[in-house]
Amino acid sequence: MKNSSQNAASEITQNRNLVTLVAILILAAILRVFLIGNHGLWLDELFSLRFADNTLQILIREVLLHDNHPPTYYVLLHYWVLLFGDSEFSLRMPSAILSVLSVLFTYKVGAILFDTRVAAIASLLLALSEFSIYYAQEARMYSLLAFASVLSVYCLIRFLEKQTPWSLVNYIWSTTLLVYSHLFGLFILLAENLYVLTIIFIYSQQSTAIHLKKWISAQAYLLLLSIPWLVSLINRILIVNKEGFWAETPTLHSILGTFHTFTGSNRGLIVWVFLLLLSLLFALIIKTAPGRKVLKKPSFPDYGKSVYLLSLILFIPILIPYLVSQFVTPIYIVRCTIAGHFAFYLLVAFGITSIRWKSARYISLVIILALSIKTLVREDYVHHGAVQVRQAVEYIGMNTGENDVVAICDDSHLRWPFKYYAEKQKNLPSVINIPDSGKDIAIPDHPKADRIWFVRRTDRTESCEQFPQIISHEYSQSNISNPTFRRLELVTLVRNE
């Protein structure tokens, strides 16, 4: 009778956990699909489309020659476009799906390392994360990187638990996917190696040599499978060192900015960081008497190893790129730290559940959830900074005349998206690019243009913004005001009579 009651209670708990997980996944899916096609493609997304819109052979060749990223995401996007087309909605759906899968495996990792409470809180925080949603709605490889990272960690934990050939195979293929997803995947692999070697040499009670041999074998297989990409990566590194890289050297403020990006909150950052530190300090805390805790030397009691693993996963992709940027070449890019950001939410969730007082736990959780929701309640959702090139092109197309000309600053971040959407507008006039020098500007093939639609980015200081003054002897600004497009200036110039 007792066993029967326990089984019934266990089944109820399992069903409740399943319902909770499904509800979180549904929420994550809704938030990642909501308004996913509402903003136009930007430069990097157009690069993704350009690579994907080739034969597989040309795609791989072009990526290896001209891009700093592995070809995996582009190959995935190539087949997706063949099946579902290249609309904004379609191009971004693979990222949205991968992001939802990241929420799922964050739950799985949390349930193994801690318990289902931590798993549910962490996956809910990730589901509500503006940072995660933003890249779930972008046709780039960052959601793939995030998914491959948490999948690799999940398979690592399973391998360490079971030590079976099948668990080893799962770890190898998942981590190979990680390596082939993005350069920052290597930092996750480094974190995993630091964790495993620490466990083997410090905490293995016996069979240290056997465990080490298995791990070295796994890494050897990974190295063999990764050689094609690593050779290409070395070539790209040599090119970047010679030609330079666009990223700027980070400061300590950049690291703080990374955690601000994770949380999406200025005022609430201190709450997030407090909960993160609380979970990290747990590795130093033991109970010496009922209701009393003291600090001692690191002993990794209970969840200590879990906190240690997640700390490595979180901080290695931040600290190593920071150091490389300081002493070699700048590679620190905040969006790339998405590789370990799931560990941040797991640690924060553990920090919440480790608070001794129940009321304080609930208050902390409510505050964190409120801060997360607040970041999503904005105009244009998470893409409130997107440049409205598509809307500007559509407006010009509806209001253009037969002898009109469009003039845009010759900036790749504007030129490529404008050209892409201009080609979709049948009635758009000729488009000319204004060189950055802003001098000796001619209007080819349209010496008698009635109007010039001048477009430039307002967030970039360029000399071509002087274009209306340079041609003021021929054209004057129209009295008709144009709509405002985010981060764009649209000026209509009419020929002087």
Coordinates of C-alpha atoms in Angstrom, one line a residue:
M1 CA 0.0 0.0 0.0
K2 CA 2.8 2.3 0.9
N3 CA 4.7 1.6 -2.4
S4 CA 1.5 2.1 -4.3
S5 CA 1.0 5.6 -2.7
Q6 CA 4.6 6.5 -3.4
N7 CA 4.3 5.4 -7.0
A8 CA 1.1 7.5 -7.4
A9 CA 2.7 10.5 -5.9
S10 CA 5.8 10.1 -8.1
E11 CA 3.6 9.9 -11.2
I12 CA 1.7 13.0 -10.2
T13 CA 5.0 14.8 -9.7
Q14 CA 6.2 13.7 -13.1
N15 CA 3.0 14.8 -14.8
R16 CA 3.2 18.2 -13.1
N17 CA 6.8 18.6 -14.3
L18 CA 5.9 17.6 -17.8
V19 CA 3.0 20.1 -17.9
T20 CA 5.3 22.8 -16.6
L21 CA 7.9 22.0 -19.2
V22 CA 5.4 22.0 -22.1
A23 CA 3.9 25.3 -20.9
I24 CA 7.4 26.9 -20.8
L25 CA 8.2 25.6 -24.3
I26 CA 4.9 26.9 -25.7
L27 CA 5.7 30.3 -24.2
A28 CA 9.2 30.2 -25.6
A29 CA 7.9 29.3 -29.1
I30 CA 5.2 32.1 -29.0
L31 CA 7.7 34.7 -27.9
R32 CA 10.2 33.7 -30.6
V33 CA 7.7 33.6 -33.5
F34 CA 5.9 36.8 -32.4
L35 CA 6.6 39.6 -35.0
I36 CA 9.5 37.5 -36.4
G37 CA 9.0 38.9 -39.9
N38 CA 8.1 42.4 -38.8
H39 CA 11.5 43.9 -39.4
G40 CA 13.6 43.9 -42.6
L41 CA 16.8 41.9 -43.1
W42 CA 20.0 43.6 -42.2
L43 CA 23.5 43.3 -43.6
D44 CA 24.6 40.1 -41.8
E45 CA 21.3 38.3 -42.6
L46 CA 21.8 39.2 -46.2
F47 CA 25.2 37.6 -46.1
S48 CA 23.5 34.4 -44.7
L49 CA 21.1 34.5 -47.6
R50 CA 23.8 35.1 -50.1
F51 CA 25.7 32.1 -48.9
A52 CA 22.6 29.9 -48.6
D53 CA 21.4 30.8 -52.1
N54 CA 24.1 28.8 -53.8
T55 CA 24.8 25.2 -54.7
L56 CA 26.2 23.3 -51.8
Q57 CA 29.7 23.1 -53.4
I58 CA 29.9 26.8 -54.1
L59 CA 28.4 27.6 -50.6
I60 CA 31.1 25.7 -48.8
R61 CA 33.9 27.1 -51.0
E62 CA 32.7 30.7 -50.6
V63 CA 32.3 30.4 -46.8
L64 CA 35.7 29.0 -46.3
L65 CA 37.3 31.7 -48.5
H66 CA 35.4 34.7 -47.4
D67 CA 33.7 34.1 -44.0
N68 CA 35.1 33.7 -40.4
H69 CA 32.4 31.2 -39.5
P70 CA 32.0 27.5 -40.1
P71 CA 29.6 26.5 -42.9
T72 CA 27.2 24.5 -40.8
Y73 CA 24.6 27.1 -40.3
Y74 CA 24.7 28.2 -43.9
V75 CA 24.2 24.6 -45.1
L76 CA 21.2 24.2 -42.7
L77 CA 19.8 27.5 -44.1
H78 CA 20.5 26.4 -47.7
Y79 CA 18.2 23.4 -47.4
W80 CA 15.6 25.3 -45.4
V81 CA 15.4 27.9 -48.1
L82 CA 14.9 25.2 -50.7
L83 CA 12.0 23.9 -48.8
F84 CA 10.3 27.0 -47.3
G85 CA 11.5 30.0 -49.3
D86 CA 13.5 33.1 -48.4
S87 CA 11.0 35.5 -46.8
E88 CA 12.0 37.2 -43.5
F89 CA 9.7 34.8 -41.6
S90 CA 11.1 31.7 -43.3
L91 CA 14.8 32.7 -43.0
R92 CA 14.5 33.3 -39.3
M93 CA 12.5 30.2 -38.4
P94 CA 15.5 27.9 -38.0
S95 CA 17.0 30.2 -35.4
A96 CA 13.6 30.3 -33.6
I97 CA 13.3 26.5 -33.5
L98 CA 16.9 26.1 -32.3
S99 CA 16.3 28.7 -29.6
V100 CA 13.2 26.7 -28.3
L101 CA 15.3 23.6 -28.3
S102 CA 17.9 25.5 -26.1
V103 CA 15.1 26.1 -23.6
L104 CA 14.3 22.4 -23.6
F105 CA 17.9 21.2 -23.0
T106 CA 18.4 24.0 -20.4
Y107 CA 15.6 22.3 -18.5
K108 CA 17.2 18.9 -18.9
V109 CA 20.6 20.1 -17.8
G110 CA 19.1 21.9 -14.8
A111 CA 17.1 18.8 -13.8
I112 CA 20.2 16.6 -13.8
L113 CA 22.6 19.0 -12.1
F114 CA 20.1 20.4 -9.6
D115 CA 16.4 19.6 -9.5
T116 CA 13.2 20.3 -11.4
R117 CA 12.6 23.5 -9.5
V118 CA 15.9 25.0 -10.7
A119 CA 15.3 23.5 -14.2
A120 CA 11.8 25.1 -14.4
I121 CA 13.0 28.6 -13.2
A122 CA 16.1 28.6 -15.5
S123 CA 14.2 27.5 -18.6
L124 CA 11.5 30.1 -17.9
L125 CA 14.1 32.8 -17.5
L126 CA 15.7 31.7 -20.8
A127 CA 12.3 31.6 -22.5
L128 CA 11.7 35.3 -21.4
S129 CA 15.2 36.4 -22.2
E130 CA 15.3 39.4 -24.6
F131 CA 18.9 38.4 -25.5
S132 CA 17.8 34.9 -26.5
I133 CA 14.7 36.1 -28.3
Y134 CA 16.6 38.7 -30.3
Y135 CA 18.9 36.1 -31.8
A136 CA 16.1 33.7 -32.2
Q137 CA 14.6 36.2 -34.7
E138 CA 17.8 36.7 -36.7
A139 CA 19.0 34.7 -39.6
R140 CA 22.5 34.1 -38.2
M141 CA 24.2 31.2 -36.4
Y142 CA 24.0 32.4 -32.8
S143 CA 20.9 30.4 -31.9
L144 CA 22.7 27.4 -33.4
L145 CA 25.7 28.1 -31.2
A146 CA 23.5 28.5 -28.1
F147 CA 21.7 25.2 -28.8
A148 CA 24.9 23.3 -29.7
S149 CA 26.5 24.5 -26.4
V150 CA 23.7 23.3 -24.1
L151 CA 23.4 20.1 -26.1
S152 CA 27.1 19.4 -25.7
V153 CA 27.0 20.0 -22.0
Y154 CA 23.9 17.8 -21.6
C155 CA 25.7 14.9 -23.5
L156 CA 28.8 15.5 -21.4
I157 CA 26.9 15.1 -18.2
R158 CA 25.3 11.9 -19.5
F159 CA 28.6 10.5 -20.6
L160 CA 30.2 11.2 -17.2
E161 CA 27.2 9.5 -15.6
K162 CA 27.0 6.4 -17.7
Q163 CA 30.4 5.9 -19.3
T164 CA 28.8 3.8 -22.1
P165 CA 29.8 3.7 -25.8
W166 CA 26.5 5.2 -26.8
S167 CA 26.8 8.1 -24.4
L168 CA 30.4 8.7 -25.7
V169 CA 29.0 8.7 -29.3
N170 CA 26.4 11.2 -28.3
Y171 CA 29.0 13.5 -26.7
I172 CA 31.3 13.3 -29.7
W173 CA 28.7 14.2 -32.4
S174 CA 27.0 16.9 -30.3
T175 CA 30.4 18.5 -29.5
T176 CA 31.4 18.2 -33.2
L177 CA 28.3 20.2 -34.0
L178 CA 29.4 22.7 -31.4
V179 CA 32.8 23.1 -32.9
Y180 CA 31.3 23.5 -36.4
S181 CA 28.8 26.1 -35.3
H182 CA 31.0 29.0 -34.3
L183 CA 34.5 29.9 -33.1
F184 CA 33.2 30.5 -29.6
G185 CA 32.2 26.8 -29.5
L186 CA 35.9 26.1 -28.8
F187 CA 35.7 28.0 -25.6
I188 CA 32.8 25.8 -24.4
L189 CA 35.0 22.7 -25.3
L190 CA 37.9 24.3 -23.3
A191 CA 35.5 24.7 -20.3
E192 CA 34.4 21.1 -20.5
N193 CA 38.0 19.9 -20.6
L194 CA 38.9 22.0 -17.5
Y195 CA 35.9 20.6 -15.7
V196 CA 36.5 16.9 -16.6
L197 CA 40.3 17.1 -15.8
T198 CA 39.6 18.7 -12.5
I199 CA 37.1 15.9 -11.6
I200 CA 39.5 13.2 -12.8
F201 CA 42.6 14.4 -11.0
I202 CA 41.1 15.8 -7.8
Y203 CA 37.8 14.0 -7.1
S204 CA 38.2 10.6 -8.6
Q205 CA 38.7 8.1 -5.8
Q206 CA 39.9 5.3 -8.1
S207 CA 40.6 4.3 -11.7
T208 CA 42.0 7.8 -12.5
A209 CA 44.1 6.4 -15.4
I210 CA 41.0 4.6 -16.9
H211 CA 38.9 7.8 -16.8
L212 CA 41.7 9.9 -18.3
K213 CA 42.2 7.4 -21.1
K214 CA 38.5 7.5 -22.0
W215 CA 38.5 11.3 -22.0
I216 CA 41.6 11.6 -24.1
S217 CA 40.1 9.1 -26.6
A218 CA 37.0 11.2 -26.8
Q219 CA 39.0 14.4 -27.4
A220 CA 41.1 12.6 -30.1
Y221 CA 38.0 11.7 -32.0
L222 CA 36.8 15.3 -31.7
L223 CA 40.1 16.5 -33.1
L224 CA 40.0 14.2 -36.1
L225 CA 36.4 15.2 -36.9
S226 CA 37.3 18.9 -36.5
I227 CA 40.5 19.0 -38.6
P228 CA 38.8 20.3 -41.8
W229 CA 37.3 23.3 -40.0
L230 CA 40.4 23.9 -37.8
V231 CA 42.7 24.1 -40.9
S232 CA 40.3 26.7 -42.4
L233 CA 40.1 28.5 -39.1
I234 CA 43.9 28.8 -38.9
N235 CA 44.0 30.3 -42.4
R236 CA 41.3 32.8 -41.5
I237 CA 43.2 33.8 -38.3
L238 CA 46.3 34.5 -40.4
I239 CA 44.3 36.7 -42.8
V240 CA 42.6 38.5 -39.9
N241 CA 45.9 39.2 -38.2
K242 CA 47.2 40.6 -41.5
E243 CA 44.2 42.6 -42.6
G244 CA 42.8 43.5 -39.1
F245 CA 39.4 42.8 -37.6
W246 CA 36.5 45.2 -37.1
A247 CA 36.0 44.4 -33.4
E248 CA 37.3 46.9 -30.9
T249 CA 39.5 46.1 -27.9
P250 CA 37.1 45.4 -25.0
T251 CA 37.4 47.0 -21.6
L252 CA 36.2 45.8 -18.2
H253 CA 33.1 47.8 -18.8
S254 CA 32.5 45.5 -21.8
I255 CA 32.2 42.5 -19.4
L256 CA 29.7 44.4 -17.3
G257 CA 27.9 45.2 -20.5
T258 CA 27.7 41.5 -21.4
F259 CA 25.8 40.8 -18.2
H260 CA 23.6 43.8 -18.9
T261 CA 22.8 42.2 -22.2
F262 CA 22.0 38.9 -20.6
T263 CA 19.5 40.6 -18.2
G264 CA 18.3 43.4 -20.5
S265 CA 18.0 45.6 -17.4
N266 CA 19.9 48.5 -16.0
R267 CA 18.2 48.9 -12.6
G268 CA 17.7 45.2 -12.1
L269 CA 21.2 44.1 -13.0
I270 CA 22.3 44.2 -9.3
V271 CA 19.5 41.8 -8.4
W272 CA 20.6 39.3 -11.2
V273 CA 24.3 39.6 -10.1
F274 CA 23.4 39.1 -6.5
L275 CA 21.6 35.9 -7.3
L276 CA 24.5 34.8 -9.5
L277 CA 27.0 35.4 -6.7
L278 CA 24.8 33.6 -4.3
S279 CA 24.9 30.5 -6.4
L280 CA 28.7 30.8 -6.8
L281 CA 29.2 31.2 -3.0
F282 CA 27.2 28.1 -2.4
A283 CA 30.2 26.0 -3.4
L284 CA 31.9 27.4 -0.3
I285 CA 29.1 27.0 2.1
I286 CA 28.2 24.0 4.3
K287 CA 25.6 23.6 7.0
T288 CA 27.3 23.2 10.4
A289 CA 24.1 23.3 12.5
P290 CA 20.4 23.7 11.9
G291 CA 19.7 27.1 10.5
R292 CA 23.4 28.2 10.5
K293 CA 25.9 28.4 7.7
V294 CA 29.6 29.2 7.6
L295 CA 32.3 29.5 4.9
K296 CA 35.1 27.0 4.5
K297 CA 37.7 26.0 1.9
P298 CA 36.2 24.8 -1.4
S299 CA 34.9 21.3 -0.9
F300 CA 32.3 21.1 -3.6
P301 CA 29.5 19.6 -1.3
D302 CA 26.2 18.6 -2.8
Y303 CA 25.7 20.9 -5.9
G304 CA 29.2 22.3 -5.8
K305 CA 30.4 20.4 -8.9
S306 CA 27.3 21.5 -10.8
V307 CA 28.1 25.1 -9.9
Y308 CA 31.7 24.7 -10.9
L309 CA 30.8 23.2 -14.3
L310 CA 28.3 26.0 -15.0
S311 CA 30.7 28.7 -13.8
L312 CA 33.3 27.4 -16.3
I313 CA 30.7 27.3 -19.1
L314 CA 29.6 30.9 -18.3
F315 CA 32.9 32.6 -17.7
I316 CA 35.4 30.9 -20.1
P317 CA 33.7 32.2 -23.2
I318 CA 33.9 35.7 -21.6
L319 CA 37.3 35.8 -20.0
I320 CA 39.4 34.0 -22.6
P321 CA 38.2 36.1 -25.6
Y322 CA 38.7 39.2 -23.4
L323 CA 42.3 38.2 -22.7
V324 CA 42.9 37.3 -26.4
S325 CA 41.5 40.7 -27.3
Q326 CA 43.9 42.4 -24.9
F327 CA 47.1 40.7 -25.9
V328 CA 46.6 39.3 -29.5
T329 CA 43.7 40.6 -31.6
P330 CA 40.2 41.8 -30.7
I331 CA 37.7 39.0 -30.9
Y332 CA 35.4 39.9 -28.0
I333 CA 31.9 40.3 -29.3
V334 CA 29.0 40.3 -26.9
R335 CA 26.6 38.3 -29.1
C336 CA 29.1 35.5 -29.3
T337 CA 28.9 35.0 -25.5
I338 CA 25.5 33.5 -26.1
A339 CA 27.5 30.2 -26.1
G340 CA 27.4 30.1 -22.4
H341 CA 24.5 32.3 -21.5
F342 CA 22.2 29.3 -20.6
A343 CA 24.6 28.6 -17.6
F344 CA 23.9 32.2 -16.4
Y345 CA 20.2 31.5 -16.1
L346 CA 20.8 28.1 -14.4
L347 CA 23.1 29.7 -11.8
V348 CA 20.6 32.5 -11.2
A349 CA 17.8 30.0 -10.8
F350 CA 20.0 28.0 -8.3
G351 CA 20.7 31.3 -6.5
I352 CA 17.0 31.9 -6.1
T353 CA 16.3 28.4 -4.7
S354 CA 19.3 28.5 -2.4
I355 CA 17.8 31.4 -0.4
R356 CA 16.9 30.1 3.0
W357 CA 13.7 32.1 3.5
K358 CA 10.7 31.1 1.4
S359 CA 9.2 34.6 1.2
A360 CA 12.6 35.9 0.0
R361 CA 12.8 33.2 -2.6
Y362 CA 9.4 34.1 -4.0
I363 CA 10.1 37.9 -3.9
S364 CA 13.4 37.3 -5.8
L365 CA 11.7 35.2 -8.4
V366 CA 8.9 37.7 -8.9
I367 CA 11.4 40.6 -9.3
I368 CA 13.4 38.7 -11.8
L369 CA 10.4 37.6 -13.9
A370 CA 9.0 41.2 -13.8
L371 CA 12.3 42.6 -15.0
S372 CA 12.4 40.0 -17.8
I373 CA 8.9 40.7 -18.9
K374 CA 9.5 44.5 -18.8
T375 CA 12.3 44.2 -21.4
L376 CA 9.8 42.7 -23.9
V377 CA 7.0 45.3 -23.5
R378 CA 8.5 47.8 -25.9
E379 CA 7.6 49.2 -29.3
D380 CA 8.6 46.8 -32.0
Y381 CA 9.3 44.2 -29.4
V382 CA 13.0 43.1 -29.1
H383 CA 14.0 44.8 -32.4
H384 CA 13.3 48.3 -31.3
G385 CA 16.7 49.4 -32.8
A386 CA 16.3 47.8 -36.2
V387 CA 16.9 50.1 -39.1
Q388 CA 13.6 50.5 -41.1
V389 CA 15.1 50.1 -44.6
R390 CA 12.3 47.9 -45.9
Q391 CA 9.7 50.5 -44.8
A392 CA 11.6 53.3 -46.4
V393 CA 11.9 51.5 -49.7
E394 CA 8.2 50.7 -49.7
Y395 CA 7.3 54.3 -49.0
I396 CA 9.6 55.6 -51.8
G397 CA 8.2 53.1 -54.2
M398 CA 4.6 54.2 -53.5
N399 CA 5.4 57.9 -53.9
T400 CA 8.1 58.0 -56.6
G401 CA 7.8 59.8 -60.0
E402 CA 9.0 58.8 -63.5
N403 CA 12.0 61.1 -63.4
D404 CA 13.0 60.6 -59.8
V405 CA 16.3 59.3 -58.5
V406 CA 17.2 57.7 -55.1
A407 CA 20.6 58.6 -53.7
I408 CA 22.0 56.7 -50.7
C409 CA 25.2 56.9 -48.8
D410 CA 27.6 54.3 -49.9
D411 CA 27.6 52.4 -46.6
S412 CA 27.4 48.6 -46.8
H413 CA 25.0 48.5 -43.8
L414 CA 22.6 50.6 -45.8
R415 CA 23.5 49.8 -49.4
W416 CA 23.0 46.0 -49.2
P417 CA 19.6 46.0 -47.5
F418 CA 18.4 48.9 -49.7
K419 CA 19.5 47.2 -52.9
Y420 CA 17.9 43.9 -51.7
Y421 CA 14.5 45.5 -51.1
A422 CA 14.7 47.9 -54.1
E423 CA 15.0 44.9 -56.4
K424 CA 11.7 43.7 -55.0
Q425 CA 10.0 47.0 -55.9
K426 CA 9.1 47.1 -59.6
N427 CA 8.4 50.9 -59.7
L428 CA 11.4 52.1 -57.7
P429 CA 13.6 54.6 -59.6
S430 CA 17.3 54.3 -60.3
V431 CA 19.5 54.1 -57.2
I432 CA 22.8 55.8 -57.0
N433 CA 25.5 55.4 -54.3
I434 CA 27.1 58.6 -52.9
P435 CA 30.7 58.1 -52.2
D436 CA 31.8 58.8 -48.6
S437 CA 33.9 61.7 -49.8
G438 CA 30.8 63.6 -50.7
K439 CA 32.6 65.6 -53.4
D440 CA 32.2 65.7 -57.2
I441 CA 28.9 63.9 -57.0
A442 CA 27.2 63.3 -60.3
I443 CA 23.8 61.9 -61.1
P444 CA 24.5 59.4 -64.0
D445 CA 21.8 59.0 -66.7
H446 CA 19.4 61.4 -65.0
P447 CA 20.7 64.9 -65.7
K448 CA 17.1 66.2 -65.5
A449 CA 15.8 64.3 -62.5
D450 CA 12.7 66.0 -61.1
R451 CA 13.3 64.8 -57.5
I452 CA 16.1 63.1 -55.6
W453 CA 15.2 60.9 -52.6
F454 CA 18.2 61.2 -50.3
V455 CA 18.6 58.4 -47.7
R456 CA 21.3 58.0 -45.1
R457 CA 21.8 56.3 -41.7
T458 CA 21.4 58.8 -38.8
D459 CA 23.6 56.7 -36.5
R460 CA 26.6 57.0 -38.7
T461 CA 28.7 60.2 -39.2
E462 CA 29.5 60.4 -42.9
S463 CA 30.6 63.2 -45.1
C464 CA 27.9 62.3 -47.6
E465 CA 25.4 63.9 -45.3
Q466 CA 26.5 67.2 -46.8
F467 CA 25.1 66.0 -50.2
P468 CA 22.0 68.3 -50.1
Q469 CA 24.2 71.3 -49.5
I470 CA 26.7 70.3 -52.2
I471 CA 23.9 70.2 -54.9
S472 CA 21.9 73.1 -53.4
H473 CA 22.6 75.2 -56.5
E474 CA 20.4 72.7 -58.5
Y475 CA 18.1 71.2 -55.9
S476 CA 16.3 72.4 -52.8
Q477 CA 14.6 70.5 -50.0
S478 CA 10.9 69.9 -50.5
N479 CA 8.4 71.5 -48.1
I480 CA 6.6 68.1 -48.0
S481 CA 7.6 66.3 -44.9
N482 CA 8.3 62.5 -45.1
P483 CA 7.5 59.9 -42.5
T484 CA 10.2 59.1 -39.9
F485 CA 11.9 55.8 -40.3
R486 CA 14.0 54.5 -37.4
R487 CA 17.7 55.3 -37.7
L488 CA 17.2 56.7 -41.2
E489 CA 17.0 60.2 -42.6
L490 CA 14.8 60.6 -45.8
V491 CA 15.0 63.9 -47.5
T492 CA 13.2 64.8 -50.7
L493 CA 15.1 67.3 -53.0
V494 CA 13.3 69.0 -55.9
R495 CA 14.9 70.7 -58.9
N496 CA 15.2 74.5 -58.7
E497 CA 13.0 76.3 -61.2

